[in-house]
Amino acid sequence: MEIIDYSESFTKGYNSINTSGKAPQFDINGFMKSYVESLMSYYNFFVLMLIPIYALTSCIIFNKRGHNFFEHLVFNSYLQTNLGFISLVLQVILVNMLGMSFGIYSLLLLFLFILFTLYAFKDLYNQNLKQSIASGIKYLLLFFGLYIGIIVAFSLLFGIIFAISLMK
């Protein structure tokens, strides 16, 4: 990961005088690059923040199975820990050693996440294949709806904070 010192370029830009009379241009590509880099530096934080969303989703989908929210929280923490370990090992092997593109790896990991989660809930609730697929589809739809809503909210919040920090 590249560490960038923004203070020098900010000071140079702040101290320069714009004699052309034209408004300064805003570099959207540079802004987006630094925004994504900042967002990715908090990736682990976002994964931890999503565990309660996973738990809420599974608690809603499997509400008649006798487990409360906190039991779902523990179970989903277990799932995320295992998936994190699996993704670490797969990333080292597939991306770093074999040179697989990170985009393909991400799609593979998403597919693996879905299969592993379906398998875990199938095992936990003794479901047959048809029940597992039906509950899996409901789980995915509800989770991605909640996920997108939360990501949009946090992206807006993070973007506002990031933009304010650039103005200082």
Short mmCIF file of C-alpha atoms in Angstrom, two decimals:
data_model
loop_
_atom_site.label_atom_id
_atom_site.label_comp_id
_atom_site.label_asym_id
_atom_site.label_seq_id
_atom_site.Cartn_x
_atom_site.Cartn_y
_atom_site.Cartn_z
CA MET A 1 0.00 0.00 0.00
CA GLU A 2 1.37 3.36 -1.00
CA ILE A 3 1.42 6.10 1.63
CA ILE A 4 0.81 9.52 0.15
CA ASP A 5 1.72 12.80 1.84
CA TYR A 6 -1.02 15.24 0.91
CA SER A 7 0.23 18.05 3.13
CA GLU A 8 3.00 19.24 0.76
CA SER A 9 0.79 19.48 -2.32
CA PHE A 10 -1.99 21.04 -0.26
CA THR A 11 0.38 23.70 1.08
CA LYS A 12 1.74 24.43 -2.39
CA GLY A 13 -1.77 24.69 -3.80
CA TYR A 14 -2.95 26.83 -0.91
CA ASN A 15 -0.02 29.22 -1.14
CA SER A 16 -0.11 29.61 -4.92
CA ILE A 17 -1.91 32.62 -6.32
CA ASN A 18 -4.38 32.09 -9.12
CA THR A 19 -3.73 35.05 -11.43
CA SER A 20 -5.61 33.67 -14.41
CA GLY A 21 -8.99 34.64 -13.00
CA LYS A 22 -10.35 31.17 -13.82
CA ALA A 23 -11.79 28.88 -11.20
CA PRO A 24 -9.44 26.04 -10.25
CA GLN A 25 -10.26 22.67 -11.79
CA PHE A 26 -11.40 19.84 -9.56
CA ASP A 27 -9.63 16.55 -10.30
CA ILE A 28 -12.41 13.97 -9.85
CA ASN A 29 -10.09 11.04 -10.67
CA GLY A 30 -7.59 12.07 -8.01
CA PHE A 31 -10.39 12.60 -5.51
CA MET A 32 -11.94 9.20 -6.24
CA LYS A 33 -8.56 7.46 -6.06
CA SER A 34 -7.79 8.96 -2.66
CA TYR A 35 -11.38 8.31 -1.51
CA VAL A 36 -11.20 4.61 -2.46
CA GLU A 37 -7.74 4.28 -0.88
CA SER A 38 -9.06 5.79 2.34
CA LEU A 39 -12.15 3.59 2.24
CA MET A 40 -10.07 0.45 1.67
CA SER A 41 -7.79 1.33 4.58
CA TYR A 42 -10.86 0.80 6.81
CA TYR A 43 -11.93 -2.46 5.12
CA ASN A 44 -11.58 -4.59 8.26
CA PHE A 45 -13.65 -2.08 10.20
CA PHE A 46 -16.44 -2.35 7.62
CA VAL A 47 -16.34 -6.16 7.72
CA LEU A 48 -16.74 -6.06 11.51
CA MET A 49 -19.56 -3.54 11.19
CA LEU A 50 -21.38 -5.88 8.81
CA ILE A 51 -21.51 -8.81 11.24
CA PRO A 52 -24.56 -7.38 13.05
CA ILE A 53 -26.23 -6.97 9.63
CA TYR A 54 -25.52 -10.62 8.83
CA ALA A 55 -26.95 -11.53 12.25
CA LEU A 56 -30.04 -9.37 11.77
CA THR A 57 -30.61 -10.91 8.36
CA SER A 58 -30.31 -14.49 9.59
CA CYS A 59 -32.40 -13.70 12.66
CA ILE A 60 -35.20 -12.35 10.44
CA ILE A 61 -35.02 -15.24 7.95
CA PHE A 62 -34.76 -17.97 10.60
CA ASN A 63 -36.89 -16.29 13.30
CA LYS A 64 -39.02 -19.36 14.03
CA ARG A 65 -36.06 -21.64 14.71
CA GLY A 66 -35.54 -20.76 18.39
CA HIS A 67 -32.35 -18.68 18.22
CA ASN A 68 -32.20 -15.09 19.39
CA PHE A 69 -30.25 -12.21 17.83
CA PHE A 70 -27.16 -12.74 19.98
CA GLU A 71 -26.91 -16.40 19.03
CA HIS A 72 -27.10 -15.31 15.38
CA LEU A 73 -24.41 -12.73 16.13
CA VAL A 74 -22.09 -15.43 17.48
CA PHE A 75 -22.84 -17.79 14.60
CA ASN A 76 -22.27 -15.09 11.97
CA SER A 77 -19.04 -14.06 13.70
CA TYR A 78 -17.94 -17.69 13.38
CA LEU A 79 -18.87 -17.65 9.67
CA GLN A 80 -16.97 -14.43 9.02
CA THR A 81 -13.91 -15.68 10.88
CA ASN A 82 -13.81 -18.83 8.79
CA LEU A 83 -14.46 -16.94 5.56
CA GLY A 84 -11.74 -14.43 6.46
CA PHE A 85 -9.22 -17.23 6.99
CA ILE A 86 -10.28 -18.98 3.78
CA SER A 87 -10.06 -15.73 1.81
CA LEU A 88 -6.60 -15.01 3.21
CA VAL A 89 -5.28 -18.40 2.17
CA LEU A 90 -6.97 -18.23 -1.24
CA GLN A 91 -5.69 -14.71 -1.88
CA VAL A 92 -2.11 -15.71 -1.14
CA ILE A 93 -2.37 -18.74 -3.41
CA LEU A 94 -4.54 -17.44 -6.25
CA VAL A 95 -3.67 -13.75 -6.45
CA ASN A 96 -0.14 -13.52 -5.10
CA MET A 97 1.33 -16.84 -6.26
CA LEU A 98 -0.68 -17.70 -9.38
CA GLY A 99 -1.34 -14.13 -10.56
CA MET A 100 -5.14 -14.26 -10.74
CA SER A 101 -6.71 -10.83 -11.20
CA PHE A 102 -8.23 -9.36 -8.06
CA GLY A 103 -11.59 -8.85 -9.81
CA ILE A 104 -11.92 -12.54 -10.67
CA TYR A 105 -10.74 -13.46 -7.18
CA SER A 106 -13.41 -11.17 -5.67
CA LEU A 107 -16.15 -12.83 -7.72
CA LEU A 108 -14.87 -16.26 -6.73
CA LEU A 109 -14.82 -15.21 -3.09
CA LEU A 110 -18.38 -13.87 -3.31
CA PHE A 111 -19.55 -17.18 -4.79
CA LEU A 112 -17.65 -19.07 -2.06
CA PHE A 113 -19.18 -16.83 0.60
CA ILE A 114 -22.69 -17.62 -0.66
CA LEU A 115 -22.05 -21.38 -0.82
CA PHE A 116 -20.37 -21.52 2.59
CA THR A 117 -23.16 -19.51 4.23
CA LEU A 118 -25.85 -21.68 2.63
CA TYR A 119 -24.04 -24.83 3.74
CA ALA A 120 -23.62 -23.54 7.31
CA PHE A 121 -27.29 -22.63 7.69
CA LYS A 122 -28.35 -25.86 6.00
CA ASP A 123 -26.32 -27.76 8.59
CA LEU A 124 -27.45 -25.61 11.51
CA TYR A 125 -31.16 -25.92 10.76
CA ASN A 126 -31.18 -29.41 9.19
CA GLN A 127 -32.70 -28.18 5.95
CA ASN A 128 -33.07 -30.14 2.77
CA LEU A 129 -31.74 -28.73 -0.50
CA LYS A 130 -35.02 -27.06 -1.51
CA GLN A 131 -35.45 -25.37 1.89
CA SER A 132 -31.82 -24.30 1.88
CA ILE A 133 -32.08 -22.69 -1.56
CA ALA A 134 -35.34 -20.90 -0.65
CA SER A 135 -33.97 -19.54 2.62
CA GLY A 136 -30.68 -18.70 0.91
CA ILE A 137 -32.43 -16.59 -1.72
CA LYS A 138 -34.41 -14.76 0.97
CA TYR A 139 -31.22 -14.30 3.01
CA LEU A 140 -29.28 -12.89 0.06
CA LEU A 141 -32.03 -10.53 -1.03
CA LEU A 142 -32.56 -9.17 2.47
CA PHE A 143 -28.85 -8.94 3.20
CA PHE A 144 -27.95 -7.16 -0.03
CA GLY A 145 -30.85 -4.73 0.48
CA LEU A 146 -29.61 -3.90 3.98
CA TYR A 147 -25.99 -3.93 2.81
CA ILE A 148 -26.55 -1.49 -0.03
CA GLY A 149 -28.52 0.82 2.24
CA ILE A 150 -25.80 0.83 4.87
CA ILE A 151 -22.97 1.17 2.36
CA VAL A 152 -24.69 4.15 0.74
CA ALA A 153 -25.25 5.77 4.15
CA PHE A 154 -21.65 5.17 5.29
CA SER A 155 -20.23 6.22 1.91
CA LEU A 156 -22.13 9.47 2.10
CA LEU A 157 -21.00 10.03 5.67
CA PHE A 158 -17.41 9.06 4.89
CA GLY A 159 -17.43 11.18 1.71
CA ILE A 160 -18.69 14.21 3.61
CA ILE A 161 -16.07 13.76 6.34
CA PHE A 162 -13.37 13.20 3.71
CA ALA A 163 -14.42 16.29 1.73
CA ILE A 164 -14.47 18.40 4.90
CA SER A 165 -11.00 17.16 5.82
CA LEU A 166 -9.74 18.25 2.39
CA MET A 167 -11.10 21.77 2.93
CA LYS A 168 -9.12 22.35 6.13
#
